[in-house]
Short mmCIF file of C-alpha atoms and ligand atoms in Angstrom, two decimals:
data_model
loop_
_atom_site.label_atom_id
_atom_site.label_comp_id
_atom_site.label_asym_id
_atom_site.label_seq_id
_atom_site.Cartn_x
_atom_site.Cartn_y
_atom_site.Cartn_z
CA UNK A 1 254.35 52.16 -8.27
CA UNK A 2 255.29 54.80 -10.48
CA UNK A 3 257.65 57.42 -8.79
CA UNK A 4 257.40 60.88 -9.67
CA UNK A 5 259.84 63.91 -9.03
CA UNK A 6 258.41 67.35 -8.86
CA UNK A 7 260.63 70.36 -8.31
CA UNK A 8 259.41 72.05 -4.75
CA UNK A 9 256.98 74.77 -5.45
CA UNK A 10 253.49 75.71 -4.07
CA UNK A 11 251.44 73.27 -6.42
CA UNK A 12 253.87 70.07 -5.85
CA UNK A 13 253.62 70.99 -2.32
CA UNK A 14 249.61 70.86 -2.34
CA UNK A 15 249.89 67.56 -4.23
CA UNK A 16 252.26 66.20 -1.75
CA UNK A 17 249.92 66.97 1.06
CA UNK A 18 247.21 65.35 -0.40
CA UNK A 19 248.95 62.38 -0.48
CA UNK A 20 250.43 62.58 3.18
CA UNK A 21 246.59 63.02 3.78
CA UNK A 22 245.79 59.76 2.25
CA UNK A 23 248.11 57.96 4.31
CA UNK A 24 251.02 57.92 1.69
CA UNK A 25 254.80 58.72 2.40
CA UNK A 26 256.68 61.36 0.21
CA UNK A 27 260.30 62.30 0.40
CA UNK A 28 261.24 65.91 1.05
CA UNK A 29 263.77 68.14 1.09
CA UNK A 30 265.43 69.58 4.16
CA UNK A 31 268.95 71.58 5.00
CA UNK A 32 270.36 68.42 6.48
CA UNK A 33 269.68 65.43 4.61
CA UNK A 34 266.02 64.43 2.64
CA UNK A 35 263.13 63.62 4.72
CA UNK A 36 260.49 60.37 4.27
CA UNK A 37 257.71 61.98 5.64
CA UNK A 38 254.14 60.43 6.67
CA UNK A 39 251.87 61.55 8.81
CA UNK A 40 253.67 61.34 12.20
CA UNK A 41 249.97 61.19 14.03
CA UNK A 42 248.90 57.89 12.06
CA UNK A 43 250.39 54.59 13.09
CA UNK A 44 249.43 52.59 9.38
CA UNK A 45 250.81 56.02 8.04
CA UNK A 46 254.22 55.37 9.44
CA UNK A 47 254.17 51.98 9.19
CA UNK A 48 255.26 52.49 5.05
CA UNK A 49 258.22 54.57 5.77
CA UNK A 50 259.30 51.69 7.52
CA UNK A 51 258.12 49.40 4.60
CA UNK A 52 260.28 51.57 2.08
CA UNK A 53 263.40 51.68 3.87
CA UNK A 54 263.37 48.87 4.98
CA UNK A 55 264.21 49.96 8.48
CA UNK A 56 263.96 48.21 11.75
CA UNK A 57 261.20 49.26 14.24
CA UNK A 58 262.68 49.24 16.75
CA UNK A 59 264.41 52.62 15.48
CA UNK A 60 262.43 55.61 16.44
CA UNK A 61 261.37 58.89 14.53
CA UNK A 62 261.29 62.64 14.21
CA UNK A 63 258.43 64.69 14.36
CA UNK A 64 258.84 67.89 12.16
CA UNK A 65 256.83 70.44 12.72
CA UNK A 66 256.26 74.00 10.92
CA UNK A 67 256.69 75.76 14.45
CA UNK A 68 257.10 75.78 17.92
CA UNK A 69 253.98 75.59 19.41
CA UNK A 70 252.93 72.39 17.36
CA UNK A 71 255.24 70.72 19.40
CA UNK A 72 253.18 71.38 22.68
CA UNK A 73 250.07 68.97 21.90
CA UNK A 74 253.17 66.47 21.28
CA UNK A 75 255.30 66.03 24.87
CA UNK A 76 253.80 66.23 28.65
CA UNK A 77 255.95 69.33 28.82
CA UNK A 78 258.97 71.65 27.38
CA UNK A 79 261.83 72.39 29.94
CA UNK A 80 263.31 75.77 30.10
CA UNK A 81 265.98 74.37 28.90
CA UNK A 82 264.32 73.24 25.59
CA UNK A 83 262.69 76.44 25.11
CA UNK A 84 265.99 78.49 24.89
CA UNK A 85 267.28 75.94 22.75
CA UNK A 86 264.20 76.51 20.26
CA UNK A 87 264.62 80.01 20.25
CA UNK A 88 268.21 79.62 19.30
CA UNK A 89 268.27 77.37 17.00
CA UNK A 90 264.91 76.29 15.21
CA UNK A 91 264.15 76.63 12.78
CA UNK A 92 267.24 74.54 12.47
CA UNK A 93 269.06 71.26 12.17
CA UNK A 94 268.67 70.91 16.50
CA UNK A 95 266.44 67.27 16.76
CA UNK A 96 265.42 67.72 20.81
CA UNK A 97 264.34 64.13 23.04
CA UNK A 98 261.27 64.83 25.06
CA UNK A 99 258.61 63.39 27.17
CA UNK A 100 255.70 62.25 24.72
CA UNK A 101 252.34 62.85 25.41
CA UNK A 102 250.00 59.71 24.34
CA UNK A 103 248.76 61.09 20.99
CA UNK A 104 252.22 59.75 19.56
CA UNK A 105 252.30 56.45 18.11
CA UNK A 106 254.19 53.77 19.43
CA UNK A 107 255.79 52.94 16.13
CA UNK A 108 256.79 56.30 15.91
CA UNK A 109 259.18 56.45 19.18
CA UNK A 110 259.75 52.52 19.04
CA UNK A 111 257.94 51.96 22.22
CA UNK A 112 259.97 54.71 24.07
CA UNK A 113 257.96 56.80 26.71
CA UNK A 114 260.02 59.54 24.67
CA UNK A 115 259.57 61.35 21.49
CA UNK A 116 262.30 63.42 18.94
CA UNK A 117 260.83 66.32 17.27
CA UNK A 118 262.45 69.17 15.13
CA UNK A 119 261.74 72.35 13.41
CA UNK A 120 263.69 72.69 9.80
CA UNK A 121 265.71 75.62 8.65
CA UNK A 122 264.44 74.73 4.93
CA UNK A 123 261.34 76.75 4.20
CA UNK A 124 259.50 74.48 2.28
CA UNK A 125 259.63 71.73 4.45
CA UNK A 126 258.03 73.83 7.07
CA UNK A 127 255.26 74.87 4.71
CA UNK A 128 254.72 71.22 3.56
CA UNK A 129 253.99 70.39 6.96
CA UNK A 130 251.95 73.71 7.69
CA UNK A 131 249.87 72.62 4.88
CA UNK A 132 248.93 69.15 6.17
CA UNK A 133 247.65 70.42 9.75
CA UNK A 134 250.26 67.30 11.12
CA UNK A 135 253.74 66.81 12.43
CA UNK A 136 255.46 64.46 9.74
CA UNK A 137 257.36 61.43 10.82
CA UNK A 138 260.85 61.40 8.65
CA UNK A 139 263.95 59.92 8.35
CA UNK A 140 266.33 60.52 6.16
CA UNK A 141 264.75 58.81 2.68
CA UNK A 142 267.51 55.97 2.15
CA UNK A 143 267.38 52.51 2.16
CA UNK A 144 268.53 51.49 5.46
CA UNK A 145 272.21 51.10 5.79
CA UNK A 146 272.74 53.25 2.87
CA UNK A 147 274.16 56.94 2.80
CA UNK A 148 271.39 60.07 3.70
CA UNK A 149 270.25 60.89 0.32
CA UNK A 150 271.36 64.92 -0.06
CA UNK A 151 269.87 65.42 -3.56
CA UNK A 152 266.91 64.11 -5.12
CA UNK A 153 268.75 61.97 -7.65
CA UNK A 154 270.14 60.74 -4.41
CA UNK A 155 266.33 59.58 -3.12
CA UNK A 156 265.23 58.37 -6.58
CA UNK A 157 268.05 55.88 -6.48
CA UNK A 158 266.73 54.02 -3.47
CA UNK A 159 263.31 54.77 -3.24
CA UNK A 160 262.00 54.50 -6.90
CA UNK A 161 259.25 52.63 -7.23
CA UNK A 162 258.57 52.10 -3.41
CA UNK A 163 257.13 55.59 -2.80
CA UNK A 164 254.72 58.00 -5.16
CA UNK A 165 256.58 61.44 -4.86
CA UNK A 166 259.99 63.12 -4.38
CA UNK A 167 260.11 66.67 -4.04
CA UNK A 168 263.38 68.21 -5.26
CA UNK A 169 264.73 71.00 -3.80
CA UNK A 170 268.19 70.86 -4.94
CA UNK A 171 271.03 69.91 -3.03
CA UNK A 172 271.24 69.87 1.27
CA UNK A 173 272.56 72.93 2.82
CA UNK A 174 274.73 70.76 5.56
CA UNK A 175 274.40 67.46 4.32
CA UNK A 176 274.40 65.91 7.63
CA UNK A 177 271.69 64.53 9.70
CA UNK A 178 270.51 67.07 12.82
CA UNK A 179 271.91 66.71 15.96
CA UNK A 180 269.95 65.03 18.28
CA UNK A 181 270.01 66.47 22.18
CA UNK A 182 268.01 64.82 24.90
CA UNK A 183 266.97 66.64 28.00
CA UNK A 184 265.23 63.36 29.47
CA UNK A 185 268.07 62.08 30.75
CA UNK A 186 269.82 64.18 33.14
CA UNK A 187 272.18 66.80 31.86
CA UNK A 188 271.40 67.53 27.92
CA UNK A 189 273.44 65.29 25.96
CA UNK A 190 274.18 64.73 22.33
CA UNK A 191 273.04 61.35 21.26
CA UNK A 192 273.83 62.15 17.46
CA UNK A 193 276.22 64.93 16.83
CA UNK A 194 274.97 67.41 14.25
CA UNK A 195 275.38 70.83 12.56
CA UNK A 196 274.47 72.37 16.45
CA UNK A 197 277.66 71.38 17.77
CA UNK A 198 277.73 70.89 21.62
CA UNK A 199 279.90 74.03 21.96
CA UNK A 200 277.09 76.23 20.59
CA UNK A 201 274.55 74.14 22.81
CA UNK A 202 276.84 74.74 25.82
CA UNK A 203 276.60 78.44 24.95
CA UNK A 204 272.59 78.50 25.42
CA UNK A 205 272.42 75.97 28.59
CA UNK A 206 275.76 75.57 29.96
CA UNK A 207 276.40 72.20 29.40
CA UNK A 208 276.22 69.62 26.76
CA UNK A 209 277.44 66.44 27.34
CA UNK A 210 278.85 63.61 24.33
CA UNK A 211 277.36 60.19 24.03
CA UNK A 212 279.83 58.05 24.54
CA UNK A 213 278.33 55.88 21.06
CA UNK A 214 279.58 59.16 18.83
CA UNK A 215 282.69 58.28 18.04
CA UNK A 216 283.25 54.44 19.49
CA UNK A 217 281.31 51.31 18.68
CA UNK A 218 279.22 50.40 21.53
CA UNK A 219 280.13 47.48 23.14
CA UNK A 220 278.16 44.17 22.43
CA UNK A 221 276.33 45.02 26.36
CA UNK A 222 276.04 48.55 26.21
CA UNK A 223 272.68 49.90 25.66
CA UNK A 224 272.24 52.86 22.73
CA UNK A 225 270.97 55.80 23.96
CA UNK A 226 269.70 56.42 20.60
CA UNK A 227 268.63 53.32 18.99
CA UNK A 228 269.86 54.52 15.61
CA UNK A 229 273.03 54.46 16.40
CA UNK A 230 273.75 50.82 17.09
CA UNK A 231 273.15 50.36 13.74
CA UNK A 232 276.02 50.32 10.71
CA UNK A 233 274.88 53.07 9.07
CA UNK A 234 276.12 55.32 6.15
CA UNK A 235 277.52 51.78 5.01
CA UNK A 236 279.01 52.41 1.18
CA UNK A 237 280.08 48.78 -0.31
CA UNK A 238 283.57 49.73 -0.50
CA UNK A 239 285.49 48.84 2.57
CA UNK A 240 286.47 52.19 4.26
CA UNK A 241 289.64 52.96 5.89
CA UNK A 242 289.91 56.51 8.03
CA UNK A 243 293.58 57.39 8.46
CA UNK A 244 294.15 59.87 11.33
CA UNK A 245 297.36 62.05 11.86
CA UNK A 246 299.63 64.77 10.40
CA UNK A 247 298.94 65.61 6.55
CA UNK A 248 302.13 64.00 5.31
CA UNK A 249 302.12 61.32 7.63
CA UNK A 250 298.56 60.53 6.73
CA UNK A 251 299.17 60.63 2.74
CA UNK A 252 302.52 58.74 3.60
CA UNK A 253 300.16 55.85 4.96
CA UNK A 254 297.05 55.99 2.49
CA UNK A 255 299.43 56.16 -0.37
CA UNK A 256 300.85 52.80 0.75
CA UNK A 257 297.74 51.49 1.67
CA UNK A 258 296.43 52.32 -1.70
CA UNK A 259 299.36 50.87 -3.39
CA UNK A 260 299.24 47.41 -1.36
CA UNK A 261 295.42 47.15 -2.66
CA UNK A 262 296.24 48.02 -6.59
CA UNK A 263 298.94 45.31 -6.14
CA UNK A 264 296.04 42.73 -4.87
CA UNK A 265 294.03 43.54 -8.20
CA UNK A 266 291.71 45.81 -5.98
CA UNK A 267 290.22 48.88 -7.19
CA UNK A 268 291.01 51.32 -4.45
CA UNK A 269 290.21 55.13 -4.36
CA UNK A 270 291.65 58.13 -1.84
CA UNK A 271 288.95 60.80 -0.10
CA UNK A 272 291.38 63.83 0.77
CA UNK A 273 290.73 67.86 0.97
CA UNK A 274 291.08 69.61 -2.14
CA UNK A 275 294.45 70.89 -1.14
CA UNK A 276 295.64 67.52 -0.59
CA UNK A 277 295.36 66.03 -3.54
CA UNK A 278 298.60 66.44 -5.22
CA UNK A 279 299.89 64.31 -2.10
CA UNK A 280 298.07 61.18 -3.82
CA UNK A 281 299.77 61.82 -7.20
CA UNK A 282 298.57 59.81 -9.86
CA UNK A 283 296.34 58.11 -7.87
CA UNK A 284 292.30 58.06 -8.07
CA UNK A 285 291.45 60.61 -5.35
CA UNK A 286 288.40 62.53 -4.97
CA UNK A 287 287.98 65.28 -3.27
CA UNK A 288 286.13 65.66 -0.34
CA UNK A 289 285.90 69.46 0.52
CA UNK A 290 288.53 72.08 1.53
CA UNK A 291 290.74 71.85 4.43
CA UNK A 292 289.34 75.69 5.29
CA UNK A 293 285.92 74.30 5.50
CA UNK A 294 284.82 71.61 7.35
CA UNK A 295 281.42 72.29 6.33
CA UNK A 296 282.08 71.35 3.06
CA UNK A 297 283.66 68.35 4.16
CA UNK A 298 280.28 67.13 5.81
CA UNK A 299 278.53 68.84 2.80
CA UNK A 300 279.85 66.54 0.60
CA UNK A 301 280.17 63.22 2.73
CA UNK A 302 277.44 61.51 1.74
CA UNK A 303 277.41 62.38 -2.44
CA UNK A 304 281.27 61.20 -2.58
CA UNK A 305 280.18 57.67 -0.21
CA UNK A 306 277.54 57.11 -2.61
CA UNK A 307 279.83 58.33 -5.94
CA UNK A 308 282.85 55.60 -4.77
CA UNK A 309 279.85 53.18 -4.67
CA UNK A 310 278.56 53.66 -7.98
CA UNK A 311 282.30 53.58 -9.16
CA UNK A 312 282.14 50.12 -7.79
CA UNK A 313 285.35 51.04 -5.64
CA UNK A 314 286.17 47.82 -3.81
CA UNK A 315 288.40 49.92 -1.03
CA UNK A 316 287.94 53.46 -0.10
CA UNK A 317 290.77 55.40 1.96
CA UNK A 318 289.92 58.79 3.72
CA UNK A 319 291.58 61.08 5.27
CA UNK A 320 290.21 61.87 8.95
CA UNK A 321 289.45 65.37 10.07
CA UNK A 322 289.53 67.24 13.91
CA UNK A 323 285.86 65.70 15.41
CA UNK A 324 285.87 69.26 16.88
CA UNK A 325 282.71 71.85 16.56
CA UNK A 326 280.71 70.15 13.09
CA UNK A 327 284.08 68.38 12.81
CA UNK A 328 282.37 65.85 15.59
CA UNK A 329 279.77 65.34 13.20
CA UNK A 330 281.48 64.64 10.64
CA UNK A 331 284.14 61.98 11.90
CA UNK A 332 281.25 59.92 13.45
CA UNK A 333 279.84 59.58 10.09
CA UNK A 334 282.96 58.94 8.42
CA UNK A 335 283.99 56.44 11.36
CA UNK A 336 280.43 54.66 11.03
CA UNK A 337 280.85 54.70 7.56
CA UNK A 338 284.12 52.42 7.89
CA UNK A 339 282.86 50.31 10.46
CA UNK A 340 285.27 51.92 12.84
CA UNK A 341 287.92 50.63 11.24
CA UNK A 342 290.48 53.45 12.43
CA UNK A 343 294.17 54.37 11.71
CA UNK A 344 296.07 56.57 13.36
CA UNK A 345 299.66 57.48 12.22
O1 TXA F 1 268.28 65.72 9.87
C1 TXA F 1 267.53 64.83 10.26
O2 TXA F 1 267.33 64.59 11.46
C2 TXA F 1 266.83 63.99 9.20
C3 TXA F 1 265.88 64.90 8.43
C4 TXA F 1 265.02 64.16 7.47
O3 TXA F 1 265.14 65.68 9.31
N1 TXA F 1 266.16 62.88 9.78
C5 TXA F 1 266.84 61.81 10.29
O4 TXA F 1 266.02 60.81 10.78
O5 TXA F 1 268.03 61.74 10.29
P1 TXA F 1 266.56 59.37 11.14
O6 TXA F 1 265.35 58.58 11.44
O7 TXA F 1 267.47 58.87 10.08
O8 TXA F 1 267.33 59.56 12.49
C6 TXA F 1 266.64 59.78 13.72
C7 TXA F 1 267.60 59.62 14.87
C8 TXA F 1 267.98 58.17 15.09
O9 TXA F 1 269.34 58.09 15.46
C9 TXA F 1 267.06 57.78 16.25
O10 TXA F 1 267.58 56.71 17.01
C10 TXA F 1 266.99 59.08 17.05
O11 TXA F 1 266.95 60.10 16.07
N2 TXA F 1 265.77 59.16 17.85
C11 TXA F 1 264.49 59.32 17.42
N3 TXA F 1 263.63 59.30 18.45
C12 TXA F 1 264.36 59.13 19.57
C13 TXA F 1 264.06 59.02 20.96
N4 TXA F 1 262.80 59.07 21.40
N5 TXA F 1 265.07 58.85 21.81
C14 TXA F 1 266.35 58.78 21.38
N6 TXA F 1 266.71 58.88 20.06
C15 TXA F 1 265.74 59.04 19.18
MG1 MG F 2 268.96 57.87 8.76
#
C-alpha cells in the first residue's frame, strides 16, 4: 500500500473522511501526540489500527469526538464530576474513563464494561471527526513499543506502507499523550498522567488521586488499571539510564557513566537541559529542553528518543526532572522509556 502525506487542510480532510468511511485507518494530527484513527463505531474498522501497530487487544481505545454532546450516545451516563471537567478542559489533552453504553465495540474498550473518550485542543482533528458523523478510535500512530510519533515524518517512519494517509499538521503542541482520569472507580484518579496535571484536576473536583503504575513498575500480580500501562512502552533501542539528584551531582554520575561505556567500545549519548550541557563537556549530549520549561522537556521527549535511535546510540543517559505538575508526565515516560532502570545520586 502506497502511503500518502497530505498537509491538513479542508480538501485532505474530506479525502481522509472518505476513507475513515470506507473502513480505512488514517493518522492525524493532534496537540499531544498523532492519532490512528478509524471509525471508533465499527469493530472490522478498528480491527486495522490494531493490524498496523501491531498492538495487543487486549489494550483499549479512545474515542475522540468533535464535542461534548457526541459523547452522550457513547456512556450510560456523565457524572457531575465529568461535566465540570469537560467544561474546563476540552477541548483538551483530558482522556476521561466512563461507563459505556453498548453501541461501543468490544475491541474498542478490550472487553471492559468501560470506555475512554476525549475532545482535542487541535482544531482540525475536531473537524476531521465532525466531518465523518463518528467518534474515531486512535492511538497514538506508532508501532507498538515505539515512541508517540509527534511529527508526521515521525508517523511515516512506522506506518509507511501499512496505512493509506497521514495528515501533517506540523509538529505536537505538548508532545505527550493526554492524561487519562477515571471516575468509575471511586475517587477520580489518574491512570496516565498527562498535560492536565492532577493539581489542575484537583482544582475543578477536589481530588485527584495517582495510580500507583505512574511512576513504579507494577508488580508481576498487580492488576493495571489501565491496560496500557503494563506494557514497555516509549521503548528506544538504546538502553536508557535516568539519573536523579542535584545538577552537579547528577552530571558528576552520567559523566562517569558515559565514560565507563566509551571505554567498553559503546556508543553512549547524554539527554540534559540546554543549560546543562557544558556540564557534559566534550561529550555527545543532546539537548532535551530548558530547565525553565518543563514543557519543552516533554515537548521534545519523544523526537530526541527516536533521534538517539536513529543515531544507533547503544546507551542513552538522561537527566531526570521534578515528576511535579506536567513534570509527572514527563518522568513516567522517561522512566518507562528506561525500563525503570533508575539512579538516584
Ligand atoms: O493523547 C492521546 O491520548 C493520544 C492521541 C492520539 O489522542 N492517544 C493515545 O492513545 O495515547 P493510546 O491508545 O496510545 O493510549 C490510550 C490509553 C492506554 O493507556 C489505555 O490503556 C487507556 O488509554 N485506556 C483506554 N480505554 C481505557 C479504559 N476503558 N479504561 C482504562 N484505561 C483505558
Ligand atoms: Mg500509545
Amino acid at each position: 500500500m502506497k502511503t500518502e502525506i497530505l498537509p491538513v487542510s479542508e480538501n485532505s480532510i474530506i479525502k481522509a473522511a472518505g476513507l475513515l468511511r470506507n473502513g480505512e485507518a488514517v493518522a492525524f494530527p493532534t496537540e499531544t501526540v498523532y492519532g490512528l484513527g478509524a471509525n471508533g463505531l465499527d469493530g472490522t474498522a478498528v480491527e486495522r489500527i490494531f493490524t498496523a501497530k501491531g498492538r495487543p487487544q487486549d489494550n483499549p481505545l479512545i474515542l475522540h469526538v468533535s464535542r461534548q454532546s457526541e459523547v452522550t450516545p457513547l456512556v450510560k451516563s456523565i457524572p457531575e464530576d465529568a461535566k465540570r471537567l469537560m467544561n474546563a478542559f476540552w477541548p483538551g489533552p483530558l482522556t476521561l474513563v466512563l461507563e459505556a453504553e453498548d453501541v461501543v465495540p468490544l475491541i474498542v474498550r478490550a472487553g471492559l464494561p468501560t470506555v475512554a473518550v476525549r475532545c482535542p485542543e487541535n482544531e482540525w482533528a475536531r473537524r476531521l471527526v465532525a466531518r465523518c458523523g463518528f467518534p474515531l478510535a486512535a492511538p497514538s500512530a506508532n508501532l507498538s513499543g515505539r515512541p508517540s510519533p509527534t511529527t508526521a515524518t515521525a508517523v511515516y517512519e512506522d506506518m509507511k506502507g501499512r496505512i493509506p494517509l497521514i495528515l501533517d499538521g506540523g509538529a505536537c503542541r505538548v508532545g505527550l499523550e493526554s492524561t487519562v482520569l477515571t471516575l468509575c472507580d471511586g475517587p477520580p484518579k489518574v491512570l496516565r498522567p498527562g498535560g492536565v496535571t492532577p493539581e489542575m484536576i484537583a482544582q475543578v473536583v477536589g481530588r485527584a488521586e495517582v495510580d500507583g503504575s505512574a511512576l513504579r513498575e507494577l508488580g508481576a500480580n498487580e492488576r493495571a488499571a489501565s491496560p496500557g500501562m503494563k506494557y514497555r512502552h516509549y521503548a528506544p533501542k538504546a538502553a536508557v539510564t535516568v539519573v536523579g539528584g542535584n545538577t552537579e551531582a547528577v552530571a558528576e554520575k552520567i559523566r562517569a557513566l558515559y565514560d565507563e561505556a566509551k571505554a567498553a567500545g559503546r556508543n553512549p549519548a547524554v539527554l540534559a537541559r540546554a543549560e546543562n550541557l557544558p556540564l557534559y563537556g566534550g561529550r555527545d549530549a543532546h539537548a532535551l529542553g530548558a530547565a525553565g520549561s518543563i514543557e519543552s522537556v516533554g515537548g521534545a521527549l519523544f523526537e530526541t528518543l527516536r533521534l538517539v535511535d536513529a543515531e544507533g546510540r547503544t546507551d542513552v543517559f538522561a537527566e531526570a526532572v521534578e515528576p511535579k505538575g506536567f513534570g509527572l508526565a514527563v518522568m513516567n515516560r522517561l522512566l518507562r522509556a528506561a525500563g525503570f532502570n533508575y539512579i538516584q545520586v
